[in-house]
């Protein structure tokens, strides 16, 4: 196995040796407590390096630094903010291979995917938001009282906090850093403890790009300490969070202290629906990647596959064959399609669901086993498909966040709408049909923040993304998100 692994860049090796630091007010500092924690390579279970375990004292320092930097950053000419953010994006581009290697080492995902997809998406987001500072406008109002000029101004909210998960550590960060900084806010980022490395490297690049000290701060550390301190902080004006529904609810509660703005992008149990009038071969291929991309650790994973009874056997057979052929292994092997799960904890959580599926009477079609041999040290699980799944089974109701697909059969359009919507989540949905009217009926009827028709899992920086119900509130991406990073101020002027 080791023969075919991509060699680690010297720049990545030297970075790993200096990763144990927080960026606060432009200075690289150890945690105030002096504590550190190891970040692991999930393909081997071995530590990659140690990072600073920031906690409340460090968050306090970082928020103070962000507050101190705020007025000057907000007052910078919009065109100057654009230049700095574009330079930041340029540096990300120049260090693409390094960022992709860090993502693969820390998260486990295939290098090809990190390099060709994730890093490009992150750079695209930075560029999109880099272009926005000169386009933040207010309006004038035709009030029905004589002698007034009334207009609105969009002003930055102040100090923002961002808390990111481990599944797409880079894009979850850039989709918060971009709009926060573009609007003239300053930011403290707390990356997931499983994948802190790309955030630290991003912070180095931001400084190198000339983004002033204190505008972008990074505090690595754990959720219950550093994360909780950031969301409860009275001098933080907005928090953007992506992660579990449980933690999202805790954040909404702790943010109530100073009524800071909150946007939450949480879990999902997204339905993907295949009608018998669809291109069934293309739909089966899409369903495969809808669940297995990123080893199922994807908030929009198409984890409930509803297949119309007339084509159920055909789709299931195609999927099972494709799933068995997927190559699972180290992300540093270019031929690998699926990497490991993020951690032992996540592996056990997912295996627990596999056990529940079997216990509750679902039919295990393929997978379900941890991989051994060369891969025994890592957290590798076979792509897993359950058939004959019923809506009330745990595997059909709860977010698994692993490579486990539930396949369910349905008869009619009305029935599948009702069953697809019978969930506390509402993040994403997919529909495969060649019937034009049905496609649009379904798009309107499904409870989800995004609906993909005859495709799945597409994103663009210009298109808003977010959920309904317990998938959270607020949106990320798109130009409209600037509303969430600015305050709207109305100005009344008596001119006569
Ligand atoms: P998590 O929600 O605990 O972690 C996400 C982020 O929140 C991390 O940065 C973590 O340090 C931080 N955090 C944790 N507790 C916090 C607190 N009390 N206050 C502030 N920040 C806190 O997710 P975890 O434990 O890594 O994964 C558990 C499950 O969550 C997964 O199995 C999956 O179902 C779901 N999840 C969903 C994600 C999504 O993209 N929607 C991403 C990650 C996890
Ligand atoms: Mg790691």
Short mmCIF file of C-alpha atoms and ligand atoms in Angstrom, two decimals:
data_model
loop_
_atom_site.label_atom_id
_atom_site.label_comp_id
_atom_site.label_asym_id
_atom_site.label_seq_id
_atom_site.Cartn_x
_atom_site.Cartn_y
_atom_site.Cartn_z
CA UNK A 1 0.00 0.00 0.00
CA UNK A 2 2.67 2.51 1.06
CA UNK A 3 4.42 2.36 -2.37
CA UNK A 4 1.63 4.21 -4.12
CA UNK A 5 1.11 6.98 -1.55
CA UNK A 6 1.64 10.60 -2.55
CA UNK A 7 4.82 11.97 -0.94
CA UNK A 8 4.20 14.65 1.68
CA UNK A 9 5.46 18.07 0.56
CA UNK A 10 8.40 19.51 2.53
CA UNK A 11 6.27 22.63 3.10
CA UNK A 12 3.60 20.46 4.75
CA UNK A 13 6.18 18.81 6.97
CA UNK A 14 7.60 22.13 8.14
CA UNK A 15 4.08 23.44 8.72
CA UNK A 16 3.22 20.46 10.93
CA UNK A 17 6.21 21.32 13.10
CA UNK A 18 4.95 24.87 13.70
CA UNK A 19 1.18 24.25 13.91
CA UNK A 20 1.00 24.48 17.70
CA UNK A 21 -0.15 28.08 18.02
CA UNK A 22 -3.13 30.41 18.09
CA UNK A 23 -3.40 33.52 15.93
CA UNK A 24 -4.52 36.38 18.17
CA UNK A 25 -4.17 40.01 17.10
CA UNK A 26 -1.58 39.13 14.46
CA UNK A 27 0.62 37.25 16.93
CA UNK A 28 1.22 33.52 17.11
CA UNK A 29 0.77 32.48 20.72
CA UNK A 30 0.52 29.29 22.75
CA UNK A 31 -2.71 28.66 24.69
CA UNK A 32 -2.74 30.69 27.92
CA UNK A 33 -2.93 27.39 29.83
CA UNK A 34 0.00 25.94 27.88
CA UNK A 35 -2.19 22.92 27.05
CA UNK A 36 -2.02 21.14 23.70
CA UNK A 37 -3.88 18.32 21.98
CA UNK A 38 -2.98 15.87 19.23
CA UNK A 39 -4.67 15.90 15.85
CA UNK A 40 -4.75 12.45 14.28
CA UNK A 41 -4.47 11.08 10.79
CA UNK A 42 -7.70 9.03 10.54
CA UNK A 43 -6.14 6.77 7.91
CA UNK A 44 -3.60 5.50 10.44
CA UNK A 45 -4.91 6.53 13.86
CA UNK A 46 -1.48 8.11 14.45
CA UNK A 47 -0.92 11.71 15.63
CA UNK A 48 0.11 14.20 12.92
CA UNK A 49 1.15 16.97 15.29
CA UNK A 50 -0.04 18.85 18.36
CA UNK A 51 -2.13 22.02 18.39
CA UNK A 52 -2.73 24.62 21.08
CA UNK A 53 -5.76 23.80 23.26
CA UNK A 54 -7.24 27.28 23.48
CA UNK A 55 -10.03 27.87 25.98
CA UNK A 56 -11.97 30.77 27.51
CA UNK A 57 -8.89 32.88 28.34
CA UNK A 58 -7.70 32.62 24.73
CA UNK A 59 -11.14 33.33 23.31
CA UNK A 60 -11.30 36.44 25.52
CA UNK A 61 -7.94 37.59 24.14
CA UNK A 62 -8.98 36.86 20.55
CA UNK A 63 -12.32 38.66 20.88
CA UNK A 64 -10.55 41.68 22.39
CA UNK A 65 -8.10 41.67 19.48
CA UNK A 66 -10.97 41.41 16.98
CA UNK A 67 -12.77 44.30 18.71
CA UNK A 68 -9.63 46.44 18.65
CA UNK A 69 -9.15 45.80 14.92
CA UNK A 70 -12.80 46.39 14.02
CA UNK A 71 -13.14 50.12 13.41
CA UNK A 72 -10.08 50.42 11.19
CA UNK A 73 -11.09 47.39 9.12
CA UNK A 74 -14.67 48.61 8.78
CA UNK A 75 -13.41 52.07 7.75
CA UNK A 76 -11.06 50.76 5.07
CA UNK A 77 -12.12 51.77 1.55
CA UNK A 78 -14.22 48.93 0.10
CA UNK A 79 -11.86 48.63 -2.87
CA UNK A 80 -8.96 48.12 -0.47
CA UNK A 81 -10.82 45.34 1.35
CA UNK A 82 -11.46 43.73 -2.02
CA UNK A 83 -7.77 43.87 -2.93
CA UNK A 84 -6.74 42.24 0.34
CA UNK A 85 -9.34 39.47 0.06
CA UNK A 86 -8.33 38.77 -3.55
CA UNK A 87 -4.70 38.60 -2.47
CA UNK A 88 -5.77 36.10 0.22
CA UNK A 89 -7.53 34.01 -2.47
CA UNK A 90 -4.40 34.26 -4.68
CA UNK A 91 -2.27 32.87 -1.85
CA UNK A 92 -4.73 30.03 -1.28
CA UNK A 93 -4.42 29.24 -4.97
CA UNK A 94 -0.62 29.38 -4.83
CA UNK A 95 -0.66 26.92 -1.90
CA UNK A 96 -3.38 24.64 -3.25
CA UNK A 97 -1.40 21.43 -3.14
CA UNK A 98 -0.24 22.08 0.39
CA UNK A 99 -3.77 22.88 1.61
CA UNK A 100 -5.11 19.75 -0.10
CA UNK A 101 -2.44 17.58 1.54
CA UNK A 102 -3.24 19.06 4.95
CA UNK A 103 -6.93 18.34 4.40
CA UNK A 104 -6.19 14.76 3.37
CA UNK A 105 -3.85 14.15 6.30
CA UNK A 106 -6.13 15.68 8.92
CA UNK A 107 -9.52 14.52 7.62
CA UNK A 108 -8.61 11.42 5.62
CA UNK A 109 -10.44 12.31 2.39
CA UNK A 110 -8.93 11.39 -0.99
CA UNK A 111 -6.28 13.89 -2.12
CA UNK A 112 -7.78 14.05 -5.61
CA UNK A 113 -11.09 15.21 -4.16
CA UNK A 114 -9.46 17.67 -1.77
CA UNK A 115 -7.30 19.12 -4.55
CA UNK A 116 -9.78 19.16 -7.44
CA UNK A 117 -12.98 19.92 -5.57
CA UNK A 118 -12.70 21.20 -2.03
CA UNK A 119 -9.81 23.63 -2.38
CA UNK A 120 -11.25 25.02 -5.62
CA UNK A 121 -14.60 25.53 -3.94
CA UNK A 122 -12.91 27.32 -1.04
CA UNK A 123 -10.96 29.59 -3.41
CA UNK A 124 -14.11 30.26 -5.45
CA UNK A 125 -15.94 31.32 -2.29
CA UNK A 126 -13.12 33.67 -1.26
CA UNK A 127 -13.12 35.25 -4.72
CA UNK A 128 -16.90 35.63 -4.74
CA UNK A 129 -16.86 37.45 -1.39
CA UNK A 130 -13.72 39.40 -2.29
CA UNK A 131 -15.82 41.06 -4.99
CA UNK A 132 -18.63 42.15 -2.68
CA UNK A 133 -17.28 45.03 -0.53
CA UNK A 134 -17.89 47.53 -3.36
CA UNK A 135 -21.45 46.25 -3.85
CA UNK A 136 -22.96 46.63 -0.38
CA UNK A 137 -25.63 49.27 -0.81
CA UNK A 138 -28.59 50.84 0.97
CA UNK A 139 -31.83 52.19 -0.46
CA UNK A 140 -33.88 55.36 -0.42
CA UNK A 141 -37.56 55.38 0.58
CA UNK A 142 -40.53 57.36 -0.75
CA UNK A 143 -42.02 58.21 2.68
CA UNK A 144 -45.47 59.78 2.76
CA UNK A 145 -44.50 62.79 4.87
CA UNK A 146 -43.24 66.02 3.31
CA UNK A 147 -39.64 67.25 3.45
CA UNK A 148 -37.68 64.07 4.23
CA UNK A 149 -34.79 62.20 2.73
CA UNK A 150 -34.83 58.65 4.11
CA UNK A 151 -32.20 56.09 3.33
CA UNK A 152 -30.65 52.92 4.72
CA UNK A 153 -27.02 52.04 5.34
CA UNK A 154 -25.63 48.52 5.61
CA UNK A 155 -23.10 48.52 8.44
CA UNK A 156 -20.96 45.60 9.64
CA UNK A 157 -22.31 43.85 12.74
CA UNK A 158 -18.94 43.93 14.55
CA UNK A 159 -17.07 40.92 15.89
CA UNK A 160 -18.12 37.56 14.43
CA UNK A 161 -17.44 34.07 15.73
CA UNK A 162 -17.24 31.07 13.40
CA UNK A 163 -17.36 27.47 14.56
CA UNK A 164 -16.69 24.86 11.92
CA UNK A 165 -16.95 21.07 11.64
CA UNK A 166 -14.38 18.54 10.46
CA UNK A 167 -16.05 17.15 7.34
CA UNK A 168 -15.13 20.01 4.95
CA UNK A 169 -12.87 22.06 7.18
CA UNK A 170 -11.68 24.49 4.52
CA UNK A 171 -14.95 25.39 2.76
CA UNK A 172 -16.89 25.57 6.03
CA UNK A 173 -14.30 28.17 7.09
CA UNK A 174 -14.16 30.21 3.86
CA UNK A 175 -17.93 30.45 3.58
CA UNK A 176 -17.87 32.24 6.94
CA UNK A 177 -14.58 34.17 6.65
CA UNK A 178 -15.49 35.53 3.20
CA UNK A 179 -18.76 37.33 3.97
CA UNK A 180 -17.67 38.34 7.50
CA UNK A 181 -14.54 40.14 6.29
CA UNK A 182 -16.12 41.47 3.10
CA UNK A 183 -18.79 43.26 5.13
CA UNK A 184 -16.13 44.90 7.32
CA UNK A 185 -16.46 42.63 10.35
CA UNK A 186 -13.62 41.03 12.24
CA UNK A 187 -13.62 37.35 13.08
CA UNK A 188 -12.57 34.65 15.53
CA UNK A 189 -12.58 31.16 14.00
CA UNK A 190 -12.72 28.01 16.16
CA UNK A 191 -12.10 25.01 13.87
CA UNK A 192 -13.10 21.45 14.78
CA UNK A 193 -10.65 19.75 17.11
CA UNK A 194 -10.39 16.81 14.67
CA UNK A 195 -9.21 19.04 11.77
CA UNK A 196 -7.52 22.22 13.03
CA UNK A 197 -4.67 22.34 10.51
CA UNK A 198 -6.15 24.06 7.44
CA UNK A 199 -7.53 26.89 9.61
CA UNK A 200 -4.07 27.60 11.02
CA UNK A 201 -2.54 27.55 7.55
CA UNK A 202 -5.32 29.84 6.25
CA UNK A 203 -4.57 32.29 9.06
CA UNK A 204 -0.88 32.36 8.07
CA UNK A 205 -1.89 33.10 4.48
CA UNK A 206 -4.29 35.85 5.58
CA UNK A 207 -1.48 37.61 7.45
CA UNK A 208 0.84 37.16 4.48
CA UNK A 209 -1.84 38.69 2.23
CA UNK A 210 -1.73 41.82 4.38
CA UNK A 211 -5.05 41.41 6.16
CA UNK A 212 -4.40 43.54 9.25
CA UNK A 213 -3.63 41.94 12.64
CA UNK A 214 -6.76 41.17 14.65
CA UNK A 215 -9.11 41.07 11.65
CA UNK A 216 -8.92 37.28 11.40
CA UNK A 217 -8.05 35.31 14.54
CA UNK A 218 -7.91 31.56 15.05
CA UNK A 219 -8.35 29.75 18.36
CA UNK A 220 -7.94 25.99 18.09
CA UNK A 221 -9.36 23.87 20.89
CA UNK A 222 -12.36 21.86 21.99
CA UNK A 223 -16.05 22.61 21.55
CA UNK A 224 -17.10 22.52 25.19
CA UNK A 225 -14.33 24.98 26.17
CA UNK A 226 -13.19 27.25 23.32
CA UNK A 227 -16.38 26.85 21.26
CA UNK A 228 -18.72 27.41 24.19
CA UNK A 229 -16.74 30.48 25.33
CA UNK A 230 -17.01 32.02 21.88
CA UNK A 231 -20.76 31.49 21.52
CA UNK A 232 -21.46 32.83 25.04
CA UNK A 233 -19.14 35.85 24.73
CA UNK A 234 -20.89 39.18 25.35
CA UNK A 235 -18.66 41.08 22.94
CA UNK A 236 -19.34 38.77 19.99
CA UNK A 237 -22.10 40.15 17.75
CA UNK A 238 -22.74 37.17 15.50
CA UNK A 239 -21.98 33.46 15.47
CA UNK A 240 -22.03 31.25 12.39
CA UNK A 241 -22.03 27.54 13.18
CA UNK A 242 -21.96 24.35 11.15
CA UNK A 243 -22.21 21.04 13.00
CA UNK A 244 -24.58 18.80 14.88
CA UNK A 245 -28.19 19.71 15.66
CA UNK A 246 -27.57 19.06 19.35
CA UNK A 247 -24.70 21.57 19.56
CA UNK A 248 -26.64 24.00 17.34
CA UNK A 249 -29.44 24.06 19.92
CA UNK A 250 -26.92 24.65 22.73
CA UNK A 251 -25.43 27.55 20.74
CA UNK A 252 -28.85 29.12 20.15
CA UNK A 253 -29.42 29.02 23.92
CA UNK A 254 -26.03 30.45 24.90
CA UNK A 255 -26.23 33.15 22.20
CA UNK A 256 -29.40 34.43 23.86
CA UNK A 257 -27.24 36.02 26.60
CA UNK A 258 -26.47 39.12 24.54
CA UNK A 259 -28.92 38.32 21.70
CA UNK A 260 -26.10 37.94 19.21
CA UNK A 261 -27.11 37.00 15.69
CA UNK A 262 -26.88 33.27 15.01
CA UNK A 263 -26.85 31.25 11.82
CA UNK A 264 -26.96 27.47 12.16
CA UNK A 265 -26.25 24.90 9.47
CA UNK A 266 -26.99 21.58 11.14
CA UNK A 267 -27.67 17.98 10.30
CA UNK A 268 -29.91 16.34 7.77
CA UNK A 269 -31.58 13.12 6.67
CA UNK A 270 -32.02 14.11 3.09
CA UNK A 271 -34.35 12.17 0.76
CA UNK A 272 -33.30 11.31 -2.77
CA UNK A 273 -36.32 10.20 -4.79
CA UNK A 274 -36.12 8.16 -7.99
CA UNK A 275 -39.32 7.94 -10.08
CA UNK A 276 -39.71 5.23 -12.70
CA UNK A 277 -39.86 7.88 -15.44
CA UNK A 278 -36.23 8.90 -14.69
CA UNK A 279 -33.01 7.95 -16.46
CA UNK A 280 -32.57 5.10 -14.01
CA UNK A 281 -28.90 4.40 -14.81
CA UNK A 282 -27.91 8.04 -14.27
CA UNK A 283 -30.07 8.22 -11.15
CA UNK A 284 -28.36 5.14 -9.65
CA UNK A 285 -24.91 6.64 -10.24
CA UNK A 286 -26.05 9.90 -8.63
CA UNK A 287 -27.55 8.05 -5.67
CA UNK A 288 -24.23 6.26 -5.12
CA UNK A 289 -22.26 9.50 -4.77
CA UNK A 290 -25.09 11.26 -2.94
CA UNK A 291 -24.51 8.93 -0.01
CA UNK A 292 -20.89 7.80 -0.31
CA UNK A 293 -19.12 11.09 -1.19
CA UNK A 294 -16.83 12.06 1.71
CA UNK A 295 -17.59 8.59 3.16
CA UNK A 296 -21.11 9.77 3.96
CA UNK A 297 -19.82 12.49 6.29
CA UNK A 298 -21.77 15.12 4.46
CA UNK A 299 -24.57 17.28 5.83
CA UNK A 300 -26.51 16.90 2.55
CA UNK A 301 -25.86 13.15 2.19
CA UNK A 302 -28.75 11.53 0.32
CA UNK A 303 -29.17 9.01 3.11
CA UNK A 304 -32.82 8.08 2.48
CA UNK A 305 -33.16 6.73 -1.05
CA UNK A 306 -36.83 6.40 -2.06
CA UNK A 307 -37.21 4.30 -5.21
CA UNK A 308 -40.51 3.78 -7.04
CA UNK A 309 -41.53 0.12 -6.68
CA UNK A 310 -41.49 -0.49 -10.46
CA UNK A 311 -37.73 0.19 -10.68
CA UNK A 312 -36.73 -0.70 -7.11
CA UNK A 313 -34.96 -3.99 -7.90
CA UNK A 314 -33.16 -2.49 -10.87
CA UNK A 315 -31.83 0.49 -8.87
CA UNK A 316 -30.86 -1.64 -5.88
CA UNK A 317 -28.90 -4.10 -8.03
CA UNK A 318 -27.04 -1.29 -9.82
CA UNK A 319 -26.22 0.46 -6.55
CA UNK A 320 -25.00 -2.68 -4.82
CA UNK A 321 -22.70 -3.50 -7.74
CA UNK A 322 -21.28 0.03 -7.79
CA UNK A 323 -20.85 0.17 -4.01
CA UNK A 324 -18.92 -3.12 -3.96
CA UNK A 325 -16.57 -1.74 -6.62
CA UNK A 326 -15.67 1.45 -4.71
CA UNK A 327 -12.06 1.58 -3.62
CA UNK A 328 -11.67 2.45 0.05
CA UNK A 329 -8.28 3.34 1.50
CA UNK A 330 -5.74 6.02 2.36
CA UNK A 331 -6.55 9.39 0.84
CA UNK A 332 -2.89 9.68 -0.15
CA UNK A 333 -3.42 6.84 -2.66
CA UNK A 334 -4.59 8.47 -5.90
CA UNK A 335 -6.69 5.47 -6.93
CA UNK A 336 -8.77 5.57 -3.75
CA UNK A 337 -12.37 6.83 -3.92
CA UNK A 338 -13.39 6.77 -0.26
CA UNK A 339 -11.25 7.59 2.76
CA UNK A 340 -11.74 6.65 6.41
CA UNK A 341 -14.25 8.05 8.87
CA UNK A 342 -12.93 10.93 10.94
CA UNK A 343 -12.35 9.14 14.25
CA UNK A 344 -12.78 6.04 16.37
CA UNK A 345 -15.78 7.76 18.00
CA UNK A 346 -17.43 8.36 14.62
CA UNK A 347 -16.65 4.80 13.47
CA UNK A 348 -18.31 3.39 16.59
CA UNK A 349 -21.31 5.70 16.20
CA UNK A 350 -21.79 4.60 12.58
CA UNK A 351 -21.21 0.91 13.36
CA UNK A 352 -23.83 1.29 16.09
CA UNK A 353 -26.35 2.32 13.43
CA UNK A 354 -25.33 -0.61 11.22
CA UNK A 355 -26.11 -2.91 14.15
CA UNK A 356 -29.47 -1.17 14.70
CA UNK A 357 -30.39 -1.56 11.03
CA UNK A 358 -29.85 -5.30 11.17
CA UNK A 359 -31.58 -5.61 14.57
CA UNK A 360 -34.66 -3.73 13.36
CA UNK A 361 -35.03 -6.02 10.34
CA UNK A 362 -33.53 -4.10 7.43
CA UNK A 363 -31.78 -6.27 4.83
CA UNK A 364 -28.02 -5.72 4.66
CA UNK A 365 -27.24 -5.79 0.92
CA UNK A 366 -23.55 -4.99 1.06
CA UNK A 367 -20.87 -3.67 3.44
CA UNK A 368 -21.23 -3.18 7.17
CA UNK A 369 -17.71 -4.27 8.11
CA UNK A 370 -14.68 -2.35 9.30
CA UNK A 371 -11.68 -2.85 7.01
CA UNK A 372 -8.67 -4.75 8.34
CA UNK A 373 -5.27 -5.73 6.95
CA UNK A 374 -3.19 -2.71 5.96
CA UNK A 375 -6.08 -0.45 6.91
CA UNK A 376 -6.70 -1.82 10.40
CA UNK A 377 -5.08 1.18 12.12
CA UNK A 378 -7.47 3.63 10.45
CA UNK A 379 -11.22 4.15 10.75
CA UNK A 380 -12.31 2.52 7.50
CA UNK A 381 -15.80 1.18 6.93
CA UNK A 382 -17.14 -0.59 3.84
CA UNK A 383 -19.79 1.29 1.85
CA UNK A 384 -23.00 -0.09 3.33
CA UNK A 385 -26.48 -0.47 1.84
CA UNK A 386 -29.64 -1.55 3.62
CA UNK A 387 -32.74 -2.53 1.62
CA UNK A 388 -36.33 -3.04 2.79
CA UNK A 389 -35.93 -0.13 5.19
CA UNK A 390 -39.07 1.23 6.85
CA UNK A 391 -39.52 4.90 7.79
CA UNK A 392 -39.66 4.28 11.53
CA UNK A 393 -36.32 2.43 11.72
CA UNK A 394 -33.49 4.32 13.40
CA UNK A 395 -31.33 4.12 10.27
CA UNK A 396 -34.08 5.90 8.30
CA UNK A 397 -34.83 8.54 10.92
CA UNK A 398 -31.50 9.66 12.40
CA UNK A 399 -28.45 11.29 10.87
CA UNK A 400 -25.75 8.61 10.65
CA UNK A 401 -22.98 10.69 9.04
CA UNK A 402 -21.26 7.70 7.57
CA UNK A 403 -21.34 5.51 4.44
CA UNK A 404 -24.69 3.88 5.21
CA UNK A 405 -27.61 4.07 2.78
CA UNK A 406 -31.24 3.23 3.53
CA UNK A 407 -33.24 2.20 0.47
CA UNK A 408 -37.02 2.51 0.73
CA UNK A 409 -39.73 1.64 -1.77
CA UNK A 410 -42.73 3.84 -2.67
CA UNK A 411 -45.74 3.68 -5.01
CA UNK A 412 -47.09 7.19 -5.63
CA UNK A 413 -46.03 10.83 -5.75
CA UNK A 414 -48.33 11.89 -2.88
CA UNK A 415 -47.07 9.06 -0.72
CA UNK A 416 -43.39 9.85 -1.28
CA UNK A 417 -43.89 13.57 -0.58
CA UNK A 418 -45.54 12.74 2.73
CA UNK A 419 -42.85 10.24 3.73
CA UNK A 420 -39.90 12.34 2.54
CA UNK A 421 -41.18 15.29 4.58
CA UNK A 422 -41.84 13.23 7.73
CA UNK A 423 -38.56 14.25 9.34
CA UNK A 424 -37.44 16.88 11.83
CA UNK A 425 -34.71 17.89 9.38
CA UNK A 426 -35.07 19.90 6.17
CA UNK A 427 -31.69 20.47 4.59
CA UNK A 428 -31.60 18.98 1.09
CA UNK A 429 -33.57 16.75 -1.27
CA UNK A 430 -33.06 15.21 -4.69
CA UNK A 431 -35.61 14.20 -7.32
CA UNK A 432 -35.00 12.13 -10.43
CA UNK A 433 -37.78 12.33 -13.01
CA UNK A 434 -38.14 13.21 -16.67
CA UNK A 435 -41.64 14.57 -16.13
CA UNK A 436 -41.34 18.37 -16.19
CA UNK A 437 -44.48 19.10 -14.20
CA UNK A 438 -43.66 16.49 -11.58
CA UNK A 439 -40.14 17.91 -11.16
CA UNK A 440 -41.50 21.35 -10.31
CA UNK A 441 -44.33 19.97 -8.17
CA UNK A 442 -41.78 18.04 -6.14
CA UNK A 443 -39.43 21.03 -5.85
CA UNK A 444 -42.27 23.03 -4.32
CA UNK A 445 -43.59 20.24 -2.07
CA UNK A 446 -40.36 19.05 -0.44
CA UNK A 447 -39.35 20.49 2.94
CA UNK A 448 -35.71 21.35 2.24
CA UNK A 449 -33.50 24.41 1.86
CA UNK A 450 -32.14 23.04 -1.43
CA UNK A 451 -33.73 20.71 -3.99
CA UNK A 452 -31.66 19.14 -6.75
CA UNK A 453 -33.55 17.91 -9.84
CA UNK A 454 -31.81 15.23 -11.94
CA UNK A 455 -28.55 15.98 -10.14
CA UNK A 456 -27.30 16.02 -6.56
CA UNK A 457 -24.85 17.83 -4.28
CA UNK A 458 -24.08 20.85 -6.48
CA UNK A 459 -22.92 24.09 -4.93
CA UNK A 460 -21.88 27.50 -6.17
CA UNK A 461 -20.77 30.54 -4.18
CA UNK A 462 -23.64 32.53 -5.70
CA UNK A 463 -26.40 30.12 -4.58
CA UNK A 464 -27.80 30.37 -1.02
CA UNK A 465 -27.54 27.24 1.12
CA UNK A 466 -29.13 26.30 4.45
CA UNK A 467 -31.91 24.35 6.08
CA UNK A 468 -35.40 24.29 7.50
CA UNK A 469 -36.64 22.75 10.75
CA UNK A 470 -33.92 21.18 12.88
CA UNK A 471 -31.44 21.55 10.03
CA UNK A 472 -31.02 25.10 11.30
CA UNK A 473 -31.77 28.63 10.28
CA UNK A 474 -30.09 31.39 8.34
CA UNK A 475 -28.34 30.84 5.04
CA UNK A 476 -24.74 30.72 3.89
CA UNK A 477 -23.35 31.50 0.44
CA UNK A 478 -24.87 33.84 -2.10
CA UNK A 479 -24.86 37.63 -2.02
CA UNK A 480 -27.97 37.75 0.19
CA UNK A 481 -25.93 36.35 3.07
CA UNK A 482 -24.46 39.84 3.45
CA UNK A 483 -27.75 40.69 5.17
CA UNK A 484 -26.68 38.34 7.96
CA UNK A 485 -23.27 39.99 8.33
CA UNK A 486 -24.57 43.58 8.36
CA UNK A 487 -27.01 45.68 10.34
CA UNK A 488 -29.56 47.74 8.45
CA UNK A 489 -29.68 51.32 9.72
CA UNK A 490 -32.44 53.75 8.65
CA UNK A 491 -31.55 57.44 8.48
CA UNK A 492 -34.23 60.16 8.49
CA UNK A 493 -33.12 63.62 7.34
CA UNK A 494 -35.42 66.65 7.48
CA UNK A 495 -34.44 68.58 4.40
CA UNK A 496 -37.17 71.25 4.31
P1 LIG B 1 -20.18 18.82 16.84
O1 LIG B 1 -21.41 19.57 16.51
O2 LIG B 1 -19.91 18.47 18.26
O3 LIG B 1 -18.89 19.67 16.33
C1 LIG B 1 -18.91 20.70 15.39
C2 LIG B 1 -18.14 21.91 15.94
O4 LIG B 1 -18.79 22.41 17.10
C3 LIG B 1 -16.70 21.61 16.37
O5 LIG B 1 -15.89 22.72 16.04
C4 LIG B 1 -16.83 21.49 17.87
O6 LIG B 1 -15.64 21.78 18.55
C5 LIG B 1 -17.87 22.55 18.16
N1 LIG B 1 -18.60 22.37 19.44
C6 LIG B 1 -18.90 21.22 20.08
N2 LIG B 1 -19.57 21.47 21.22
C7 LIG B 1 -19.71 22.81 21.30
C8 LIG B 1 -20.33 23.69 22.24
N3 LIG B 1 -20.94 23.23 23.33
N4 LIG B 1 -20.30 25.02 22.00
C9 LIG B 1 -19.71 25.51 20.90
N5 LIG B 1 -19.10 24.73 19.98
C10 LIG B 1 -19.10 23.41 20.17
O7 LIG B 1 -20.16 17.52 15.94
P2 LIG B 1 -19.31 16.16 16.17
O8 LIG B 1 -19.38 15.73 17.60
O9 LIG B 1 -17.98 16.35 15.60
O10 LIG B 1 -20.15 15.14 15.28
C11 LIG B 1 -21.32 14.54 15.80
C12 LIG B 1 -22.41 14.46 14.77
O11 LIG B 1 -22.78 15.77 14.37
C13 LIG B 1 -22.05 13.76 13.47
O12 LIG B 1 -22.18 12.39 13.57
C14 LIG B 1 -23.03 14.37 12.53
O13 LIG B 1 -24.27 13.70 12.63
C15 LIG B 1 -23.21 15.78 13.02
N6 LIG B 1 -22.37 16.74 12.26
C16 LIG B 1 -22.96 17.44 11.25
C17 LIG B 1 -22.20 18.29 10.48
C18 LIG B 1 -22.81 19.06 9.37
O14 LIG B 1 -22.13 19.36 8.41
N7 LIG B 1 -24.07 19.43 9.45
C19 LIG B 1 -20.75 18.45 10.68
C20 LIG B 1 -20.25 17.71 11.82
C21 LIG B 1 -21.04 16.87 12.54
MG1 LIG B 2 -7.25 15.04 12.33
#
